[in-house]
Every structure is written in structure tokens, then in C-alpha cells.
PDB file of C-alpha atoms in Angstrom:
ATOM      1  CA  UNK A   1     -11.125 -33.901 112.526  1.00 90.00           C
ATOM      2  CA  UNK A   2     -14.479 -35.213 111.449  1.00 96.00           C
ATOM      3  CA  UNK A   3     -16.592 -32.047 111.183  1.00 97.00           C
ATOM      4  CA  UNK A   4     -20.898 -31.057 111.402  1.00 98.00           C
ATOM      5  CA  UNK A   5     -21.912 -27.879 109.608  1.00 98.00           C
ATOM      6  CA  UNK A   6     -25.577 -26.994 110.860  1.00 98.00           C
ATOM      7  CA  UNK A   7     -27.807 -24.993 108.913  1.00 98.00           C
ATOM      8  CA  UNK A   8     -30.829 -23.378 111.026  1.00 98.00           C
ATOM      9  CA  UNK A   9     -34.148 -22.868 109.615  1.00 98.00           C
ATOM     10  CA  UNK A  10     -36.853 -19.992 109.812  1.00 95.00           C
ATOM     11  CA  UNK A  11     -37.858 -17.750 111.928  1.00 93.00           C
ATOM     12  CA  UNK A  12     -35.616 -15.337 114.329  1.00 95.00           C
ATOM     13  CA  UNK A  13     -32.702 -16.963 116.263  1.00 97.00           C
ATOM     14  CA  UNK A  14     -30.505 -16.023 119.489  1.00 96.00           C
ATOM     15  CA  UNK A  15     -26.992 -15.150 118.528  1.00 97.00           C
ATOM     16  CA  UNK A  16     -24.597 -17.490 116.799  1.00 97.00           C
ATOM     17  CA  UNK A  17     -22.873 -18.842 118.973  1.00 97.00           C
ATOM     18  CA  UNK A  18     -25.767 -19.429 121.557  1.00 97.00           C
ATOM     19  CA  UNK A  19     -27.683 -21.351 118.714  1.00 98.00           C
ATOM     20  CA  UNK A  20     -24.721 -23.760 118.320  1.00 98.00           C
ATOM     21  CA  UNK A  21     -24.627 -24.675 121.576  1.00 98.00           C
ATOM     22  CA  UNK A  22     -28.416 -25.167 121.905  1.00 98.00           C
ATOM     23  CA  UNK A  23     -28.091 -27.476 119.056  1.00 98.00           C
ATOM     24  CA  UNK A  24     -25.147 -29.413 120.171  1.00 98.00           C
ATOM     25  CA  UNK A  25     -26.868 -29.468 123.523  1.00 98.00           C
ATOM     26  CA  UNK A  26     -29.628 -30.933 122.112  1.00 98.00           C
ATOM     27  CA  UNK A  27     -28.289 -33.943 119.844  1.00 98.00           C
ATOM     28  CA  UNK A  28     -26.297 -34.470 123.002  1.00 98.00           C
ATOM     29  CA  UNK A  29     -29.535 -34.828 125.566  1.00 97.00           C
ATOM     30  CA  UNK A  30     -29.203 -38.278 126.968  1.00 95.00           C
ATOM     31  CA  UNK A  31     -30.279 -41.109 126.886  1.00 94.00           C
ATOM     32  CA  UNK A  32     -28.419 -42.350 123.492  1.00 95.00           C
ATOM     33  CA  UNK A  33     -26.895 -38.530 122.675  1.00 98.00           C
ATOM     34  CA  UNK A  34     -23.924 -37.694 120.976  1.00 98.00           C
ATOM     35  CA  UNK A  35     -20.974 -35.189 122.507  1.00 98.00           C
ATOM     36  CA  UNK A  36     -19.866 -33.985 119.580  1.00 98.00           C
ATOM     37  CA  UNK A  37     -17.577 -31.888 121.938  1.00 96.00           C
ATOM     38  CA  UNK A  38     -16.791 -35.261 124.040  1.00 96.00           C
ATOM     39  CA  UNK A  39     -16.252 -37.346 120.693  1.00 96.00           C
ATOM     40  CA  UNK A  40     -13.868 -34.704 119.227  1.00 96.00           C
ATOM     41  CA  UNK A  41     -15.978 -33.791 116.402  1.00 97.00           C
ATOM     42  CA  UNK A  42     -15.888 -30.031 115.032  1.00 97.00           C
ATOM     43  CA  UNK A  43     -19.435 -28.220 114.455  1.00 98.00           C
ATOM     44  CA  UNK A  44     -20.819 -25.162 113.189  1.00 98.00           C
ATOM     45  CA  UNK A  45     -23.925 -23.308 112.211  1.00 98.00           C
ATOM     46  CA  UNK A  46     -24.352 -21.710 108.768  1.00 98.00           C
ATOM     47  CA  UNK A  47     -26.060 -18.167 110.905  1.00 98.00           C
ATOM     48  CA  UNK A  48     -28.563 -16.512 108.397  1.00 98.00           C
ATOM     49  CA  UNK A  49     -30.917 -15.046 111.004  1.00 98.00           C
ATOM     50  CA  UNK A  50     -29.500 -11.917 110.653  1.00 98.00           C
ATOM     51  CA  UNK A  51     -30.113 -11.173 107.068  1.00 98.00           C
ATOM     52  CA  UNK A  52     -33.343 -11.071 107.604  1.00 97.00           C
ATOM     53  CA  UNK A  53     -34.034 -10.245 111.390  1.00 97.00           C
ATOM     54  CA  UNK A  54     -32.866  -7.183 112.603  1.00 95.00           C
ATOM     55  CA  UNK A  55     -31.724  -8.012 116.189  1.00 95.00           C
ATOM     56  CA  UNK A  56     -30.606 -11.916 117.488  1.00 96.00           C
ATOM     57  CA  UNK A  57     -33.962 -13.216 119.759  1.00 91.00           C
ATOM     58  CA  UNK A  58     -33.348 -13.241 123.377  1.00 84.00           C
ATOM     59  CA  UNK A  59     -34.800 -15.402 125.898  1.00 63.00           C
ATOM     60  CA  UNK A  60     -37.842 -13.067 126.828  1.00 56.00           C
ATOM     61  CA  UNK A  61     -38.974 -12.853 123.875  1.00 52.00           C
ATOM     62  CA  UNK A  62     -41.356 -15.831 122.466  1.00 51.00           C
ATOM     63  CA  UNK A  63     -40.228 -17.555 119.046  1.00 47.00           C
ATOM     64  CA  UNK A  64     -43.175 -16.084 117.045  1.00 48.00           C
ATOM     65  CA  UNK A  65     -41.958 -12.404 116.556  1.00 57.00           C
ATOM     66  CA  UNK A  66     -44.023 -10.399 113.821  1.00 65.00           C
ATOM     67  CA  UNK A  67     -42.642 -10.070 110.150  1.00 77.00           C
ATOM     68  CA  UNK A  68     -43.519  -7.840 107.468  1.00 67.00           C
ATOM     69  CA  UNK A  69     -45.243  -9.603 104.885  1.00 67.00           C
ATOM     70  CA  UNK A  70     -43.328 -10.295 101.503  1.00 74.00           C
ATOM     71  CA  UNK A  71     -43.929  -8.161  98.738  1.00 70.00           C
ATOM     72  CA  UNK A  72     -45.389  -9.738  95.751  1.00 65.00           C
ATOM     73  CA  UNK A  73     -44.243  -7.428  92.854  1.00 76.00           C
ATOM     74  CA  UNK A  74     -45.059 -10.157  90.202  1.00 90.00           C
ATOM     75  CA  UNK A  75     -47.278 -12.459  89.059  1.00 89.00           C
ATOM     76  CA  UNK A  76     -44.713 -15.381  89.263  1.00 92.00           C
ATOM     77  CA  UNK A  77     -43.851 -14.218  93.199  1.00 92.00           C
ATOM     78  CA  UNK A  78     -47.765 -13.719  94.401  1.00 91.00           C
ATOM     79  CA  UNK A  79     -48.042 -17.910  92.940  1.00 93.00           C
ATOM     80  CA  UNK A  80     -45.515 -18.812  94.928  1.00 94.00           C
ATOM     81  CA  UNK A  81     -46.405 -17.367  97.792  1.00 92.00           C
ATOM     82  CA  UNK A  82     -50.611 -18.766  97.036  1.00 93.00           C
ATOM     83  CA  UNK A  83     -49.292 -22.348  96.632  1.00 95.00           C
ATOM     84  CA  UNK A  84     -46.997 -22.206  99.287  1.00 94.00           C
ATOM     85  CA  UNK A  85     -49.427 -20.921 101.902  1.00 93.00           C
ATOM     86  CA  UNK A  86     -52.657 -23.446 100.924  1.00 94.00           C
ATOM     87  CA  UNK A  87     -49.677 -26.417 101.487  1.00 94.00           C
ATOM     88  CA  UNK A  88     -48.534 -25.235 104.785  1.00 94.00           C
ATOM     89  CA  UNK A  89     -51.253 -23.521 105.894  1.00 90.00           C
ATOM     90  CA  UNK A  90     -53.360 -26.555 105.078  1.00 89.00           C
ATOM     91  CA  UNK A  91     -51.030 -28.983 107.040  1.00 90.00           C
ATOM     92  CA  UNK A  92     -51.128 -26.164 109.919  1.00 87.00           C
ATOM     93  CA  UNK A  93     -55.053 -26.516 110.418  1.00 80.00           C
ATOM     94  CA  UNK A  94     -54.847 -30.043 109.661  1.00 68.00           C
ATOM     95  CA  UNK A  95     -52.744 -30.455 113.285  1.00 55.00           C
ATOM     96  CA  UNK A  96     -56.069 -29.511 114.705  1.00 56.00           C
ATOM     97  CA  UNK A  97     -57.449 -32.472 113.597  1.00 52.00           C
ATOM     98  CA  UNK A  98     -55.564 -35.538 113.593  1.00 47.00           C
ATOM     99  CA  UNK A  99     -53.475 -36.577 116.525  1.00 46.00           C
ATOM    100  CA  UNK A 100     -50.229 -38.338 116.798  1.00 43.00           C
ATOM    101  CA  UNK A 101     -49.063 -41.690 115.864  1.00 46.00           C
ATOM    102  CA  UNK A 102     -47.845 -42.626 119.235  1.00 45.00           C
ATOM    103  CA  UNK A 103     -50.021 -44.292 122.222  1.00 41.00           C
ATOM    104  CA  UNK A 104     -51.154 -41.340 123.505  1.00 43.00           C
ATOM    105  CA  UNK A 105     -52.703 -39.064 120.900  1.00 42.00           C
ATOM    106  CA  UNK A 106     -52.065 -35.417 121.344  1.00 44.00           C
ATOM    107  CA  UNK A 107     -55.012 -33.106 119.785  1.00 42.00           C
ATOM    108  CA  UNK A 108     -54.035 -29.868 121.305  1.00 47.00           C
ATOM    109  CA  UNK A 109     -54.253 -27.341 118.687  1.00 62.00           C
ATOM    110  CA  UNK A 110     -51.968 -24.511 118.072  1.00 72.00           C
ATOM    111  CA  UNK A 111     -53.258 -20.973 119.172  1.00 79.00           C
ATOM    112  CA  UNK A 112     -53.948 -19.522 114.943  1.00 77.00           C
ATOM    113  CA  UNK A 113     -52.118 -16.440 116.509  1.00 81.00           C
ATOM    114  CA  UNK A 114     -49.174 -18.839 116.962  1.00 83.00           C
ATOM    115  CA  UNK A 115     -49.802 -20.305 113.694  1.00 86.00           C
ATOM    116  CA  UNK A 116     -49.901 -17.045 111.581  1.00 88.00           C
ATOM    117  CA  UNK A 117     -46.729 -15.698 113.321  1.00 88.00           C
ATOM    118  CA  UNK A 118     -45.145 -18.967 112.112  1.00 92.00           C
ATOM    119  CA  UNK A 119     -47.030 -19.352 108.785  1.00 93.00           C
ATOM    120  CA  UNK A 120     -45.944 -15.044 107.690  1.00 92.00           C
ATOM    121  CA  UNK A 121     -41.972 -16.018 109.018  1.00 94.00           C
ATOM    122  CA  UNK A 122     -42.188 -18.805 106.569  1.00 96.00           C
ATOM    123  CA  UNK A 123     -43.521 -17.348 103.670  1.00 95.00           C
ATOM    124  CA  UNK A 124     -41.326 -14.439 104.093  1.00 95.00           C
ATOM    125  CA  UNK A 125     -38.239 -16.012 104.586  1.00 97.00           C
ATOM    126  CA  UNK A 126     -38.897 -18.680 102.143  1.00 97.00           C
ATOM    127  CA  UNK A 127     -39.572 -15.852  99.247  1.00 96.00           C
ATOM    128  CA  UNK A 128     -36.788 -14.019  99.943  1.00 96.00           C
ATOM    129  CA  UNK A 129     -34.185 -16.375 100.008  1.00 98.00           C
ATOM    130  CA  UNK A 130     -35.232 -17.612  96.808  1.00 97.00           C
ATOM    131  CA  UNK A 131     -36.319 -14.490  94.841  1.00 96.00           C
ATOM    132  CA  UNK A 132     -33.493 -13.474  95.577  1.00 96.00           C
ATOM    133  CA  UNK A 133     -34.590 -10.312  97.442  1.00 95.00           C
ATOM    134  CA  UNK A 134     -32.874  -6.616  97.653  1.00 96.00           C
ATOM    135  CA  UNK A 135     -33.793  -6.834 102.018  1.00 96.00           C
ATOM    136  CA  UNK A 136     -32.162  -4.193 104.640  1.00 96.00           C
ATOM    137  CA  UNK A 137     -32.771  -5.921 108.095  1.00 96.00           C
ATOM    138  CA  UNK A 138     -31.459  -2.711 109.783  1.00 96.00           C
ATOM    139  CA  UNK A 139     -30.444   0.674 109.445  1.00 97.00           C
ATOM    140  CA  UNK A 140     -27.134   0.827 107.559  1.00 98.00           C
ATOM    141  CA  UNK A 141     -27.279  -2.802 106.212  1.00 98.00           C
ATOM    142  CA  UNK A 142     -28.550  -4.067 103.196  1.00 98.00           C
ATOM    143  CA  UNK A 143     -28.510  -7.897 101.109  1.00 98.00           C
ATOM    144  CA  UNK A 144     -28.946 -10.014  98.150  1.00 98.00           C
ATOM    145  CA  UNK A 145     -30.612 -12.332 100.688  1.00 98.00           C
ATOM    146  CA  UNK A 146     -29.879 -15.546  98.939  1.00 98.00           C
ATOM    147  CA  UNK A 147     -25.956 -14.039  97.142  1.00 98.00           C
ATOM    148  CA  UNK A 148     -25.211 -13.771 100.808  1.00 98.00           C
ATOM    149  CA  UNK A 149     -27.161 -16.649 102.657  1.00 98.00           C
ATOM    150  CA  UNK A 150     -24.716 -18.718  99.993  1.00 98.00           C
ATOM    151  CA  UNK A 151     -21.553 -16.862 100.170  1.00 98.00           C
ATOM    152  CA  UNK A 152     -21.736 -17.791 104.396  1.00 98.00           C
ATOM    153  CA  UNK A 153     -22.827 -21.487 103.734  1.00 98.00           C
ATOM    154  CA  UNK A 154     -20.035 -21.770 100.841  1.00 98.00           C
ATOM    155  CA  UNK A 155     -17.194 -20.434 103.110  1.00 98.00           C
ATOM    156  CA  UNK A 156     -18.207 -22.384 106.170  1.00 98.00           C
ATOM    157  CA  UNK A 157     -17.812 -25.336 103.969  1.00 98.00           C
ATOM    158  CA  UNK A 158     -14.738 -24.271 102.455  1.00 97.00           C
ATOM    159  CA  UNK A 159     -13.318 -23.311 106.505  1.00 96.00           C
ATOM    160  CA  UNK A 160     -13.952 -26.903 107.149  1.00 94.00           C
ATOM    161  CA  UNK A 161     -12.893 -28.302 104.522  1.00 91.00           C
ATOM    162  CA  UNK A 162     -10.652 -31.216 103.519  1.00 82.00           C
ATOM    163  CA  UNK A 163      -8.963 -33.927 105.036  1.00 79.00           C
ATOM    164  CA  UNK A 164      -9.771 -38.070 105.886  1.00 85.00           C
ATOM    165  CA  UNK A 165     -12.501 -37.258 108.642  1.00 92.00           C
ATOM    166  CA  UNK A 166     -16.143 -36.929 107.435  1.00 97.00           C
ATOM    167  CA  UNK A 167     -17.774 -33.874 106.982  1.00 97.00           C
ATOM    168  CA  UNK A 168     -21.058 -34.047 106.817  1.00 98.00           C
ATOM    169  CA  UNK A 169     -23.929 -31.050 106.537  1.00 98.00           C
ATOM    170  CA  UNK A 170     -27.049 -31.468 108.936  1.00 98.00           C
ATOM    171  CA  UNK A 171     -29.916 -28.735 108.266  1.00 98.00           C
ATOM    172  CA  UNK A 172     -33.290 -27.892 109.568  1.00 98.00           C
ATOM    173  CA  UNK A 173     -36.563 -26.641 107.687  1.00 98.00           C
ATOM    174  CA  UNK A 174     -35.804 -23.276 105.457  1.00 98.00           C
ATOM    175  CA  UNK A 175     -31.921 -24.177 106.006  1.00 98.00           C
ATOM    176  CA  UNK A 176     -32.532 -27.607 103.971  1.00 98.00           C
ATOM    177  CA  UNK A 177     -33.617 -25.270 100.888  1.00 98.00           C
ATOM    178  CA  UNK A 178     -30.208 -23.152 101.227  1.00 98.00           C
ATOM    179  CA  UNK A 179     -27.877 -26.365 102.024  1.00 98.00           C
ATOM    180  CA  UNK A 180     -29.871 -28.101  98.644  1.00 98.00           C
ATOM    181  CA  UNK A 181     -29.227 -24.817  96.711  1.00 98.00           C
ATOM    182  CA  UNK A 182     -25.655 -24.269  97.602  1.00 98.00           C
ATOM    183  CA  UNK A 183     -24.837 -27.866  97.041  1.00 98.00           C
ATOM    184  CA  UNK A 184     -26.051 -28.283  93.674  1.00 97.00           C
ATOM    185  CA  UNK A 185     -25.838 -25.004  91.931  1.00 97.00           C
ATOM    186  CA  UNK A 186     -23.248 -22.906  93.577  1.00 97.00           C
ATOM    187  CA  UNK A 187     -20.259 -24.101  91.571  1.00 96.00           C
ATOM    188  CA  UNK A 188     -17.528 -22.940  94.062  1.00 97.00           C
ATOM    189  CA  UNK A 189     -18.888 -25.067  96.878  1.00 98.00           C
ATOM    190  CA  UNK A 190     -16.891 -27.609  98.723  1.00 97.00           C
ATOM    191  CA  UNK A 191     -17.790 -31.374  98.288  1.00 97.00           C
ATOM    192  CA  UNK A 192     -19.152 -32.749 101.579  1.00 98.00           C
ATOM    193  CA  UNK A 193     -20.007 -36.915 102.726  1.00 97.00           C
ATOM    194  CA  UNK A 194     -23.221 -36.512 103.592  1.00 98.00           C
ATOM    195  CA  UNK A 195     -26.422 -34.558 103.556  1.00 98.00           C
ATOM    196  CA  UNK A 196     -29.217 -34.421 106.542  1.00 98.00           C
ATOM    197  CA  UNK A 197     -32.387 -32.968 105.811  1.00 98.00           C
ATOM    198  CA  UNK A 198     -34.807 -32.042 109.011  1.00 98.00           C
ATOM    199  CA  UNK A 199     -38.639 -31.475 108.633  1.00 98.00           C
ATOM    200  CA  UNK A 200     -37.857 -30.000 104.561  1.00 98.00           C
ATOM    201  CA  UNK A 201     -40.008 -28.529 102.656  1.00 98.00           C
ATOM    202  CA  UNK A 202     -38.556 -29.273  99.203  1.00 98.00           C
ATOM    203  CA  UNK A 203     -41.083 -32.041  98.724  1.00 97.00           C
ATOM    204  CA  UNK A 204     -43.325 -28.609  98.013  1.00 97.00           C
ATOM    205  CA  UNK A 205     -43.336 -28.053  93.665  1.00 96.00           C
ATOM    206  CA  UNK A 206     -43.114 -24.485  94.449  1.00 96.00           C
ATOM    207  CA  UNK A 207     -39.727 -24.927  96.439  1.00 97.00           C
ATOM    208  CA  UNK A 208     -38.734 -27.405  93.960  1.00 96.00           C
ATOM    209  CA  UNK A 209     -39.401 -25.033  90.488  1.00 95.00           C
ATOM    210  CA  UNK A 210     -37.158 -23.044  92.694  1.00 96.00           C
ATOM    211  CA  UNK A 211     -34.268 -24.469  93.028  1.00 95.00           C
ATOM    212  CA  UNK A 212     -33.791 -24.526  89.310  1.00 86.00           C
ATOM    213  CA  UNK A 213     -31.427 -24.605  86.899  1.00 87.00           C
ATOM    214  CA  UNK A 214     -29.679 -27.583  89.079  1.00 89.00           C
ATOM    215  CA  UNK A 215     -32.796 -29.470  90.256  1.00 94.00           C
ATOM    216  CA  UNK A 216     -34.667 -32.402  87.623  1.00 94.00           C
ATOM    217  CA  UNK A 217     -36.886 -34.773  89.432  1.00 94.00           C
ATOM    218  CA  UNK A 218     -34.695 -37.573  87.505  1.00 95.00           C
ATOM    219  CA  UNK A 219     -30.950 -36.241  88.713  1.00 95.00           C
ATOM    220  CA  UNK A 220     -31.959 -33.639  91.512  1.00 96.00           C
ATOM    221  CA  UNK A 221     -29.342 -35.762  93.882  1.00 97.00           C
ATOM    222  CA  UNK A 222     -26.590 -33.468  94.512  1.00 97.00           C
ATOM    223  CA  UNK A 223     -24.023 -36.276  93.742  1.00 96.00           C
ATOM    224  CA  UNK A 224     -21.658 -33.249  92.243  1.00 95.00           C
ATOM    225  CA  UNK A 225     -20.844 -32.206  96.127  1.00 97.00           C
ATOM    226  CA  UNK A 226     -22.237 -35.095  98.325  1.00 98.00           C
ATOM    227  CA  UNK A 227     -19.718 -38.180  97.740  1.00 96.00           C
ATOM    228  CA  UNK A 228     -22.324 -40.215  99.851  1.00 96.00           C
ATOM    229  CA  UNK A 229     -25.437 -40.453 101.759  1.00 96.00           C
ATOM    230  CA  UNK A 230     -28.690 -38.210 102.046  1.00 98.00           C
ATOM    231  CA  UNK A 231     -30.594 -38.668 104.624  1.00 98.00           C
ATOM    232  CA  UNK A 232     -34.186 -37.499 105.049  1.00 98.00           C
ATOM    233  CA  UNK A 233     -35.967 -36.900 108.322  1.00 98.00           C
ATOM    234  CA  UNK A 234     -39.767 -36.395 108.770  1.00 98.00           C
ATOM    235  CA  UNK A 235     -42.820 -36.383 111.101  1.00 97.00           C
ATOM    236  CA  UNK A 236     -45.995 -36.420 109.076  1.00 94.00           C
ATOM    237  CA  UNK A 237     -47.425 -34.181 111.799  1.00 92.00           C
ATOM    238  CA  UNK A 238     -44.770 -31.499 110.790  1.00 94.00           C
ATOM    239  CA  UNK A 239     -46.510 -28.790 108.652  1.00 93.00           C
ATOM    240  CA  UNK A 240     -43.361 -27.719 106.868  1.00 96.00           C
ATOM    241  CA  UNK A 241     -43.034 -31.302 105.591  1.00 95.00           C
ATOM    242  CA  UNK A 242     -46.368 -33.183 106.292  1.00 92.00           C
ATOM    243  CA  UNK A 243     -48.085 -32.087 102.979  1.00 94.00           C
ATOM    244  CA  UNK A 244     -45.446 -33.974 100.963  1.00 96.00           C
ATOM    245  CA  UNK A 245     -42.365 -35.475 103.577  1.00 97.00           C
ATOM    246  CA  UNK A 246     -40.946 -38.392 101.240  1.00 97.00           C
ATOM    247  CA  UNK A 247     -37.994 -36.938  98.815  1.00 98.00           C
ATOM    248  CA  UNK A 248     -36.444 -40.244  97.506  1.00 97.00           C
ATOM    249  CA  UNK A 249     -38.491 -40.064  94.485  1.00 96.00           C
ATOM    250  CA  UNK A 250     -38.395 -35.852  93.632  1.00 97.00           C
ATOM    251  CA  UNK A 251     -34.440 -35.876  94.266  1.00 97.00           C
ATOM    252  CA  UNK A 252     -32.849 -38.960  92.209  1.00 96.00           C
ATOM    253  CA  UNK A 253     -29.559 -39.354  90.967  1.00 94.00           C
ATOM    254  CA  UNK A 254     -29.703 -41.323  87.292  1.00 93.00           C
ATOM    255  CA  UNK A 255     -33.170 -41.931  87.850  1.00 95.00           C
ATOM    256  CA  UNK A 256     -32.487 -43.717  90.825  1.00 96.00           C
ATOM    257  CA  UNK A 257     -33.887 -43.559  94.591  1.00 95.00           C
ATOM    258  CA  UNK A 258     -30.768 -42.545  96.732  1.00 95.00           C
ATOM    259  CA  UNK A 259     -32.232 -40.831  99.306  1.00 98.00           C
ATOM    260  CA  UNK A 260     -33.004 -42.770 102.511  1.00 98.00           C
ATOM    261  CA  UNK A 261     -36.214 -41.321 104.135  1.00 98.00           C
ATOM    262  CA  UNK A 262     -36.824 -41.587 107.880  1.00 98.00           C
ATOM    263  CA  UNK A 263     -40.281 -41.612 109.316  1.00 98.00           C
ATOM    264  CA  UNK A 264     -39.991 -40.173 113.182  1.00 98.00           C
ATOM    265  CA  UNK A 265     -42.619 -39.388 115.804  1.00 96.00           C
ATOM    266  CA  UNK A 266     -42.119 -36.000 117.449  1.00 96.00           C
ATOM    267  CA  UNK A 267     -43.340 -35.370 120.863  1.00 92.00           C
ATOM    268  CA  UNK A 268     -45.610 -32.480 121.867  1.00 85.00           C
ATOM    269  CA  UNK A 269     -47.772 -30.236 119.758  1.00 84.00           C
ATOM    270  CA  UNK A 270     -45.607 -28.692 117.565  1.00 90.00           C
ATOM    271  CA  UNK A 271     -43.800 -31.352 116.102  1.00 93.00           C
ATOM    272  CA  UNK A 272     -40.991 -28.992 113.740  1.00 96.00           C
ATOM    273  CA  UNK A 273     -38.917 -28.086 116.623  1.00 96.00           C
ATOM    274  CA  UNK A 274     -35.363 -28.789 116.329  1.00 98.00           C
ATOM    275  CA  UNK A 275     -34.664 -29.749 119.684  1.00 97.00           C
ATOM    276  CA  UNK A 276     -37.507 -32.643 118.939  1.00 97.00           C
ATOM    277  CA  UNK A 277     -35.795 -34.103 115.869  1.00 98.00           C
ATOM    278  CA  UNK A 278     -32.101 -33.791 116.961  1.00 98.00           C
ATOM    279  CA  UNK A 279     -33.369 -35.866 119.952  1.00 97.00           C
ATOM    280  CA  UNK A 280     -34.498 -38.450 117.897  1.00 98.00           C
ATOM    281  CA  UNK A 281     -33.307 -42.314 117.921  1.00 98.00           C
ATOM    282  CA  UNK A 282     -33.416 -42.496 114.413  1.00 98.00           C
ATOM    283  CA  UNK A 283     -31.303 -39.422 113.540  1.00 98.00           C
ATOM    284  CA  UNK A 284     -28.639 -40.118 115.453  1.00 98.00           C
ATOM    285  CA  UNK A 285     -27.985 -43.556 114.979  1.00 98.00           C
ATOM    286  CA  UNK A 286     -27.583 -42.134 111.118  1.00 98.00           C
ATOM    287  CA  UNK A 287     -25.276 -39.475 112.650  1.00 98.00           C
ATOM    288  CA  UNK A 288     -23.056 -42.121 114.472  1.00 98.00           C
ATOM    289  CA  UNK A 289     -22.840 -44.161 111.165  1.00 97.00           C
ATOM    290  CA  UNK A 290     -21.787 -40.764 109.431  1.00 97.00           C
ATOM    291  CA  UNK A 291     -19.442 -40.040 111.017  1.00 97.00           C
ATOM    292  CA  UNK A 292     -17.735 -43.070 111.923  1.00 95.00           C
ATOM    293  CA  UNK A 293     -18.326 -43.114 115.579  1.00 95.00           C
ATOM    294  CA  UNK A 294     -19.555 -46.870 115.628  1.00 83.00           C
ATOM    295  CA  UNK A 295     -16.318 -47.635 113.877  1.00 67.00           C
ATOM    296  CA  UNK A 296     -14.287 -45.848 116.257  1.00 60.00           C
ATOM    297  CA  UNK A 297     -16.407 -47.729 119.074  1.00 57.00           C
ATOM    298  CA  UNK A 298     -15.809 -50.982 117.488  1.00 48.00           C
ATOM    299  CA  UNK A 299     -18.240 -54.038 118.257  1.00 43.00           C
ATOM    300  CA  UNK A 300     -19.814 -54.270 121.442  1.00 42.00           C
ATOM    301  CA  UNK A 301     -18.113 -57.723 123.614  1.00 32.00           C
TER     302      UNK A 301
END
């Protein structure tokens, strides 16, 4: 069975298994969705909320939930964290200030409130996962936040695993740094045919420097466990990506372009939401070709 592992971004999250079905739900939307369910294809979601979140988010409660700040122990960590929040943070006022591509402009700006919630999550998050952080979520429960984000991506690859079908690994925002990670550096982790990136921010150097030893602007394509295609998705309006969206030419593979980069136009005002790019024309008719479906359709009479 042809199989999608999803990999969630920042922020808090509802439970598992209500996440899943949001996001099948929403590559399904009509018109021109996709039933994974109805097409037989398997899915999952690589859940990570709860390393760093203490309880799942529940309807009633707004997306922007407070976080604690990151600690900043070293000179190396408090750079990160400066470079990373004059990029995002710059592409977050910028929203003010342009409006969209499409006929009717949208120049609604973000409440800052809004914006810091967002702006601390991803900082946080973004640190932690990739310094590696000693965090305890809760009472009782501690983690190496990025040994364990990897061990659950690894064995959800492994679970899923083998076989003709196509397996491919679609990933939103933060979860586009973990799915990169995993698939070029963690050794033990399962091949895959294809890699989706959603509104990334590893166009950012300080992501990038990162996700050393693996990553080389000449050979960062993680050929070693993606047999085929990556495919980039990204608004310019997005702040996670907008400050640098295009990846063909930071992630080649023998100094070559691979990467096929996919300019879409999100609706709304905040254009990283993952209902808004799973909805998207563009990604999906990349999905169908993934995974065989217009194959399986055969040509339209």
C-alpha cells in the first residue's frame, strides 16, 4: 500500500490522532482533493508536539499559547536565536506592508500579540530541536528533544516501510527541519520516494549551519534516503519561508539543482497555515504524480 508520513510543524497541536485527520481532511477539501482514505493510501503524522508542549491543544484554546523563552547558555545559541529572529521577525512585519499577489490584495496585518506568540513558539522550538536540548514538558517526563523527535520520525518510517507502493514524506514548517535531519544524517533511517517540503525554513543559514555534518550547499540533496523527487512549496508572503523560499540551489545533489520549487498563493492573512497549502492546486497535483494516482486513473477518454 502506497503510504504518506506527515510531519507537523511548530507550535502546540490537538492530539495525534485528531491532527491526522485534520490534515487528511484538509488535502481532501474539494474541489480537486485527494481521499487518501478513498484512494487506499496509508498516512501518518510524525507527533512531536508533545515533547515540547505539555498538554495536546483543544479547540477552546487559540493556536498562539505562551512559551517560555529558550535559554541561551552560549554564545553560539544566543546567534542563532539573533539571526533567526531579525529573518522571521523581519518577514513578520513585512506582512504589514505588502499585500498579496492575487487580484484582491489583502493588507490586514497580524495583531504583534499574535505575531510574538508565533515568533517565541518558533524560536523555541526551532532551538531546541536542534541544540539538542535537555527539555521536561511535564512533571515526570523529560527529553533529548531532537534524540527523540528522530527516534519517532525514524520508526514511523521504518513501520511503513518497504514494499512496490510509494512512500513518500510530506512535512510542514519546523517538521521540514526534522524530516531534512533524519533523512540525511540519521544513518538508521528508512529510504523513502519522495520528499515534500511546506512553507521551510531551511533556506535560513542559521537552520542550514545546523543541520551539519550531512548538509553542503553542493550535495545537501538527501539522495542517500530519497530515491526520487523533492518537492518544495512556498508563498513569498509566508514568514517562515518568505525571507529566503527557493531551496534548489542551497540543497544540490553533485552540484546539481534537483529540487523542484513551487511558487503558491495562500489565501487570507496568515499565509503558513497548513490547511492553506495542503489545499493548494499545485501541491496536490505533485501528490497525485507521487504517488501514482494519475497512473492508476489512466488517461482521461
Amino acid at each position: 500500500m502506497a503510504h504518506v508520513t506527515f510531519v507537523h510543524g511548530i507550535q502546540n497541536k490537538p492530539s495525534a490522532e485528531r491532527l491526522l485527520q485534520f490534515w487528511r481532511a484538509f488535502l481532501a477539501d474539494p474541489p480537486g482533493g485527494i481521499d487518501l482514505q478513498g484512494e487506499s493510501i496509508g498516512s501518518s503524522m510524525v507527533y512531536w508536539a508533545d515533547v515540547l508542549y505539555a498538554n495536546p491543544q483543544t479547540l477552546a484554546e487559540g493556536a498562539e499559547q505562551p512559551v517560555q523563552a529558550p535559554a541561551v547558555p552560549s554564545v553560539d545559541e544566543a546567534a542563532f536565536i539573533a539571526g533567526l529572529a531579525a529573518k522571521v521577525g523581519g518577514t513578520l512585519a513585512a506582512r504589514d506592508l505588502v499585500g498579496g499577489t492575487g487580484p484582491q490584495p489583502e493588507r490586514i496585518p497580524l495583531p504583534w500579540p499574535v505575531k510574538k506568540a508565533f515568533l517565541d513558539a518558533f524560536l523555541r522550538d526551532v532551538h531546541h530541536y536542534l541544540f539538542d536540548v535537555d527539555f521536561s514538558p511535564r512533571p515526570g517526563t523529560r527529553y533529548r528533544v531532537r534524540q527523540e523527535i528522530r527516534h519517532r520520525f525514524v520508526r514511523d518510517l521504518a513501520m511503513h516501510a518497504g514494499g512496490d507502493s510509494p512512500h513518500i514524506v510530506v512535512s510542514h514548517s519546523m517538521g521540514t527541519v526534522i524530516a531534512y535531519d533524519c533523512l540525511k544524517n540519521v544513518g538508521e533511517c528508512p529510504t523513502v520516494d519522495a520528499f515534500v517540503t511546506l512553507g521551510s525554513p531551511l533556506g535560513l543559514d542559521e537552520v542550514q549551519d545546523k543541520v551539519a555534518p550531512g548538509y553542503s550547499r553542493s550535495d545537501g540533496f538527501p539522495s542517500e534516503r530519497v530515491r526520487g523527487t523533492w518537492v518544495n512549496v512556498f508563498d513569498r508572503l509566508d514568514p517562515v519561508d518568505g525571507f529566503d523560499p527557493v531551496l534548489a540551489d542551497d540543497f544540490k545533489r553533485d552540484d546539481t539543482s534537483r529540487i523542484i520549487d513551487v511558487e503558491v498563493v495562500n489565501s487570507g492573512i496568515w499565509r503558513h497555515d497548513i490547511q492553506e497549502y495542503l489545499q493548494r492546486d499545485e501541491l496536490r497535483a505533485h501528490i497525485r504524480r507521487l504517488l501514482g494516482l494519475d497512473a492508476r486513473r489512466g488517461p482521461e477518454v
